[in-house]
Structures are given as C-alpha cells and as structure tokens.
PDB file of C-alpha atoms in Angstrom:
ATOM      1  CA  MET A   1       0.000   0.000   0.000  1.00  0.00           C
ATOM      2  CA  PRO A   2       1.399   3.459  -0.903  1.00  0.00           C
ATOM      3  CA  GLN A   3       2.724   5.391   2.066  1.00  0.00           C
ATOM      4  CA  THR A   4       2.986   8.887   0.628  1.00  0.00           C
ATOM      5  CA  GLU A   5       1.081  11.072  -1.808  1.00  0.00           C
ATOM      6  CA  LYS A   6       3.931  10.569  -4.310  1.00  0.00           C
ATOM      7  CA  ASP A   7       3.628   6.768  -3.982  1.00  0.00           C
ATOM      8  CA  ALA A   8      -0.140   7.045  -4.422  1.00  0.00           C
ATOM      9  CA  LEU A   9       0.227   9.107  -7.603  1.00  0.00           C
ATOM     10  CA  LEU A  10       2.738   6.618  -8.992  1.00  0.00           C
ATOM     11  CA  ALA A  11       0.297   3.782  -8.227  1.00  0.00           C
ATOM     12  CA  ILE A  12      -2.499   5.649 -10.031  1.00  0.00           C
ATOM     13  CA  HIS A  13      -0.314   5.963 -13.129  1.00  0.00           C
ATOM     14  CA  ASP A  14      -0.075   2.140 -13.232  1.00  0.00           C
ATOM     15  CA  LEU A  15      -3.854   1.660 -13.545  1.00  0.00           C
ATOM     16  CA  SER A  16      -5.050   0.521 -16.966  1.00  0.00           C
ATOM     17  CA  ASN A  17      -7.849   3.098 -17.078  1.00  0.00           C
ATOM     18  CA  PHE A  18      -5.709   6.060 -15.941  1.00  0.00           C
ATOM     19  CA  ARG A  19      -5.011   8.823 -18.446  1.00  0.00           C
ATOM     20  CA  HIS A  20      -3.163  12.074 -17.723  1.00  0.00           C
ATOM     21  CA  VAL A  21      -3.684  15.010 -20.076  1.00  0.00           C
ATOM     22  CA  LEU A  22      -0.826  17.502 -19.908  1.00  0.00           C
ATOM     23  CA  TRP A  23      -2.438  20.539 -21.509  1.00  0.00           C
ATOM     24  CA  SER A  24      -4.955  21.865 -23.954  1.00  0.00           C
ATOM     25  CA  PRO A  25      -5.100  25.197 -25.783  1.00  0.00           C
ATOM     26  CA  VAL A  26      -6.821  27.657 -23.463  1.00  0.00           C
ATOM     27  CA  ALA A  27      -9.436  28.671 -26.015  1.00  0.00           C
ATOM     28  CA  GLU A  28     -10.485  25.027 -26.469  1.00  0.00           C
ATOM     29  CA  TYR A  29     -10.216  23.786 -22.877  1.00  0.00           C
ATOM     30  CA  ASN A  30     -13.834  24.347 -21.775  1.00  0.00           C
ATOM     31  CA  ALA A  31     -15.116  22.560 -24.859  1.00  0.00           C
ATOM     32  CA  ARG A  32     -12.643  19.670 -24.644  1.00  0.00           C
ATOM     33  CA  MET A  33     -12.689  18.775 -20.947  1.00  0.00           C
ATOM     34  CA  PRO A  34     -16.248  17.344 -20.950  1.00  0.00           C
ATOM     35  CA  LEU A  35     -15.279  15.158 -23.928  1.00  0.00           C
ATOM     36  CA  TRP A  36     -12.365  13.468 -22.149  1.00  0.00           C
ATOM     37  CA  GLY A  37     -14.770  11.182 -20.317  1.00  0.00           C
ATOM     38  CA  TRP A  38     -13.203  11.596 -16.899  1.00  0.00           C
ATOM     39  CA  CYS A  39     -15.196  10.310 -13.941  1.00  0.00           C
ATOM     40  CA  LEU A  40     -13.106  11.956 -11.201  1.00  0.00           C
ATOM     41  CA  ALA A  41     -10.976  15.089 -10.956  1.00  0.00           C
ATOM     42  CA  LEU A  42      -8.151  15.817  -8.514  1.00  0.00           C
ATOM     43  CA  ALA A  43      -7.061  19.233  -7.238  1.00  0.00           C
ATOM     44  CA  PRO A  44      -4.156  18.779  -4.824  1.00  0.00           C
ATOM     45  CA  VAL A  45      -2.357  21.858  -3.513  1.00  0.00           C
ATOM     46  CA  GLN A  46      -0.336  22.487  -0.387  1.00  0.00           C
ATOM     47  CA  ASP A  47      -1.924  24.373   2.480  1.00  0.00           C
ATOM     48  CA  GLU A  48       0.159  27.545   2.368  1.00  0.00           C
ATOM     49  CA  VAL A  49      -0.518  31.267   2.185  1.00  0.00           C
ATOM     50  CA  PHE A  50       0.175  31.480  -1.571  1.00  0.00           C
ATOM     51  CA  ASN A  51      -2.531  28.920  -2.350  1.00  0.00           C
ATOM     52  CA  GLU A  52      -5.133  30.853  -0.358  1.00  0.00           C
ATOM     53  CA  ALA A  53      -5.107  33.328  -3.248  1.00  0.00           C
ATOM     54  CA  LYS A  54      -6.050  30.670  -5.787  1.00  0.00           C
ATOM     55  CA  SER A  55      -9.564  30.230  -7.086  1.00  0.00           C
ATOM     56  CA  ASN A  56     -11.810  27.195  -6.925  1.00  0.00           C
ATOM     57  CA  ILE A  57     -11.746  26.854 -10.730  1.00  0.00           C
ATOM     58  CA  LYS A  58     -10.825  23.140 -10.633  1.00  0.00           C
ATOM     59  CA  MET A  59     -13.960  22.400  -8.609  1.00  0.00           C
ATOM     60  CA  ILE A  60     -16.043  24.519 -10.988  1.00  0.00           C
ATOM     61  CA  GLU A  61     -14.589  22.765 -14.051  1.00  0.00           C
ATOM     62  CA  ALA A  62     -15.301  19.330 -12.576  1.00  0.00           C
ATOM     63  CA  GLY A  63     -18.813  20.384 -11.576  1.00  0.00           C
ATOM     64  CA  TYR A  64     -19.434  21.702 -15.077  1.00  0.00           C
ATOM     65  CA  CYS A  65     -18.593  18.188 -16.328  1.00  0.00           C
ATOM     66  CA  GLY A  66     -20.789  16.606 -13.659  1.00  0.00           C
ATOM     67  CA  ILE A  67     -17.954  14.767 -11.933  1.00  0.00           C
ATOM     68  CA  PRO A  68     -16.694  14.972  -8.350  1.00  0.00           C
ATOM     69  CA  CYS A  69     -13.371  16.630  -7.605  1.00  0.00           C
ATOM     70  CA  LEU A  70     -11.244  15.504  -4.682  1.00  0.00           C
ATOM     71  CA  ALA A  71      -9.387  18.570  -3.472  1.00  0.00           C
ATOM     72  CA  SER A  72      -6.988  19.643  -0.769  1.00  0.00           C
ATOM     73  CA  TRP A  73      -8.698  21.129   2.263  1.00  0.00           C
ATOM     74  CA  VAL A  74      -7.727  24.734   1.525  1.00  0.00           C
ATOM     75  CA  ASP A  75      -9.858  27.862   1.481  1.00  0.00           C
ATOM     76  CA  PRO A  76     -10.503  28.147  -2.281  1.00  0.00           C
ATOM     77  CA  TYR A  77     -11.958  24.636  -2.460  1.00  0.00           C
ATOM     78  CA  GLU A  78     -13.681  24.927   0.885  1.00  0.00           C
ATOM     79  CA  SER A  79     -15.515  27.983  -0.457  1.00  0.00           C
ATOM     80  CA  PHE A  80     -17.014  25.826  -3.227  1.00  0.00           C
ATOM     81  CA  VAL A  81     -18.286  23.076  -0.923  1.00  0.00           C
ATOM     82  CA  ARG A  82     -19.859  25.623   1.441  1.00  0.00           C
ATOM     83  CA  HIS A  83     -22.704  25.747  -1.068  1.00  0.00           C
ATOM     84  CA  ASP A  84     -23.528  22.071  -0.374  1.00  0.00           C
ATOM     85  CA  LYS A  85     -22.493  20.516   2.938  1.00  0.00           C
ATOM     86  CA  GLU A  86     -22.464  16.981   1.448  1.00  0.00           C
ATOM     87  CA  LEU A  87     -19.654  18.002  -0.900  1.00  0.00           C
ATOM     88  CA  GLU A  88     -17.365  18.574   2.086  1.00  0.00           C
ATOM     89  CA  TYR A  89     -16.589  14.844   1.756  1.00  0.00           C
ATOM     90  CA  LEU A  90     -14.486  15.777  -1.296  1.00  0.00           C
ATOM     91  CA  LEU A  91     -11.999  17.787   0.773  1.00  0.00           C
ATOM     92  CA  CYS A  92      -8.857  15.873   1.747  1.00  0.00           C
ATOM     93  CA  ALA A  93      -6.910  16.891   4.849  1.00  0.00           C
ATOM     94  CA  GLY A  94      -3.909  14.606   4.273  1.00  0.00           C
ATOM     95  CA  PRO A  95      -2.405  11.642   2.389  1.00  0.00           C
ATOM     96  CA  SER A  96      -4.508   8.966   4.110  1.00  0.00           C
ATOM     97  CA  SER A  97      -7.661  10.883   3.260  1.00  0.00           C
ATOM     98  CA  TRP A  98      -6.647  11.096  -0.421  1.00  0.00           C
ATOM     99  CA  LEU A  99      -5.917   7.405  -0.699  1.00  0.00           C
ATOM    100  CA  ARG A 100      -9.119   6.278   1.000  1.00  0.00           C
ATOM    101  CA  LYS A 101     -11.362   8.633  -0.976  1.00  0.00           C
ATOM    102  CA  ILE A 102      -9.755   7.911  -4.348  1.00  0.00           C
ATOM    103  CA  ARG A 103     -10.314   4.199  -3.756  1.00  0.00           C
ATOM    104  CA  GLU A 104     -13.896   4.762  -2.618  1.00  0.00           C
ATOM    105  CA  LEU A 105     -14.827   6.916  -5.585  1.00  0.00           C
ATOM    106  CA  ILE A 106     -13.136   4.659  -8.139  1.00  0.00           C
ATOM    107  CA  ASN A 107     -15.014   1.635  -6.803  1.00  0.00           C
ATOM    108  CA  ASP A 108     -18.374   3.170  -5.857  1.00  0.00           C
ATOM    109  CA  VAL A 109     -19.897   4.336  -9.133  1.00  0.00           C
ATOM    110  CA  ALA A 110     -23.215   5.355  -7.546  1.00  0.00           C
ATOM    111  CA  ARG A 111     -21.512   7.591  -4.947  1.00  0.00           C
ATOM    112  CA  ARG A 112     -19.258   9.099  -7.598  1.00  0.00           C
ATOM    113  CA  GLU A 113     -22.229   9.908  -9.841  1.00  0.00           C
ATOM    114  CA  TYR A 114     -24.251  11.252  -6.907  1.00  0.00           C
ATOM    115  CA  LEU A 115     -21.459  13.640  -5.893  1.00  0.00           C
ATOM    116  CA  GLY A 116     -20.955  14.621  -9.537  1.00  0.00           C
ATOM    117  CA  LYS A 117     -24.623  15.592  -9.810  1.00  0.00           C
ATOM    118  CA  ARG A 118     -24.357  17.658  -6.626  1.00  0.00           C
ATOM    119  CA  MET A 119     -21.236  19.372  -7.986  1.00  0.00           C
ATOM    120  CA  LYS A 120     -23.110  20.158 -11.216  1.00  0.00           C
ATOM    121  CA  ALA A 121     -26.037  21.589  -9.235  1.00  0.00           C
ATOM    122  CA  VAL A 122     -23.690  23.920  -7.321  1.00  0.00           C
ATOM    123  CA  VAL A 123     -22.070  25.104 -10.553  1.00  0.00           C
ATOM    124  CA  ASP A 124     -25.456  25.657 -12.191  1.00  0.00           C
ATOM    125  CA  GLN A 125     -26.796  27.601  -9.210  1.00  0.00           C
ATOM    126  CA  TYR A 126     -23.783  29.670  -8.170  1.00  0.00           C
ATOM    127  CA  TYR A 127     -21.323  29.832 -11.079  1.00  0.00           C
ATOM    128  CA  THR A 128     -23.342  30.328 -14.281  1.00  0.00           C
ATOM    129  CA  TRP A 129     -24.949  33.241 -16.083  1.00  0.00           C
ATOM    130  CA  ASP A 130     -28.394  31.672 -16.434  1.00  0.00           C
ATOM    131  CA  ARG A 131     -29.904  34.546 -14.499  1.00  0.00           C
ATOM    132  CA  PRO A 132     -28.892  38.167 -13.934  1.00  0.00           C
ATOM    133  CA  HIS A 133     -25.696  38.457 -11.957  1.00  0.00           C
ATOM    134  CA  GLU A 134     -26.070  40.663  -8.852  1.00  0.00           C
ATOM    135  CA  GLY A 135     -22.673  42.306  -9.277  1.00  0.00           C
ATOM    136  CA  TRP A 136     -23.335  43.255 -12.887  1.00  0.00           C
ATOM    137  CA  GLN A 137     -26.856  44.424 -12.052  1.00  0.00           C
ATOM    138  CA  LYS A 138     -25.468  46.782  -9.385  1.00  0.00           C
ATOM    139  CA  ALA A 139     -22.754  48.021 -11.741  1.00  0.00           C
ATOM    140  CA  LEU A 140     -25.284  48.725 -14.491  1.00  0.00           C
ATOM    141  CA  GLU A 141     -27.618  50.516 -12.058  1.00  0.00           C
ATOM    142  CA  MET A 142     -24.727  52.675 -10.889  1.00  0.00           C
ATOM    143  CA  VAL A 143     -23.754  53.552 -14.476  1.00  0.00           C
ATOM    144  CA  HIS A 144     -27.368  54.364 -15.382  1.00  0.00           C
ATOM    145  CA  SER A 145     -27.669  56.652 -12.371  1.00  0.00           C
ATOM    146  CA  LEU A 146     -24.756  58.837 -13.539  1.00  0.00           C
TER     147      LEU A 146
END
C-alpha cells in the first residue's frame, strides 16, 4: 500500500484506465474537458498562504462536467463546498484521506455519480450566467444613475 502522496500518484499511473492530459489550448479547454470522459478530478495543492489566493476553478470545471473533484482542504476549495455541505466529503486533509477517498470513488460508481450531480447543481446555481448576476446588475444601475 502506498505510504505517501507521491507513492499514491505513482500507483495511479499504473492503472489501466488512468489517463493524464498535460495541456490543452486555453481557447479550447472548456469545450474539450467534458469530452475526455473523466469520472473523477483531482485538485491537490499544499496548504500555504500562496494557495489561499487561488480560485476554486478546478472544482467549478469538474462540476461543469458533472464529476466529483477531490481537493486539498484549503480555502478556495472549501468555499465551493460551502454551497452544499455533502460536498465537504471531497476535501482531503492529508495523504490517508486522499488514498481512501480515491479508492472509494473509483469503486463506488453510484456515490461518484451522486457527488458529480451535486457538484453540477452547485455550478449551475452559483457559477453560471443563467440569471442576472447581482454584481453586474449593481454596476449597471450605478452607471445608469450617472
């Protein structure tokens, strides 16, 4: 059994159904990612001050695709799961948490799909332009009042 996060990542690379995509042209990324057929996304970062300034874009991208995203327990990702308490399960506090949850989500298709649907619901409700955006509405009202 892998003892470190590095060992775990090396073990993942050995799986027959594992595929790592290095990059995609930025302009095509949002159209391509849903086509890759991934069933689980990972967003590991270290818990340090620099990473507190990052966004939760990896969670949003995964939610857009309707798949769960296991993520480090840092503020940007925690801010995403605050919208749905059940998604807190996807936050990983350390190596043992990562290993256990990766195994669970690889093997439990129903749980993986359930969490993916909840991720999609959060993205649809809080991170889309399907309805007027409060910030833009206020900005437009301010401009019209000038």
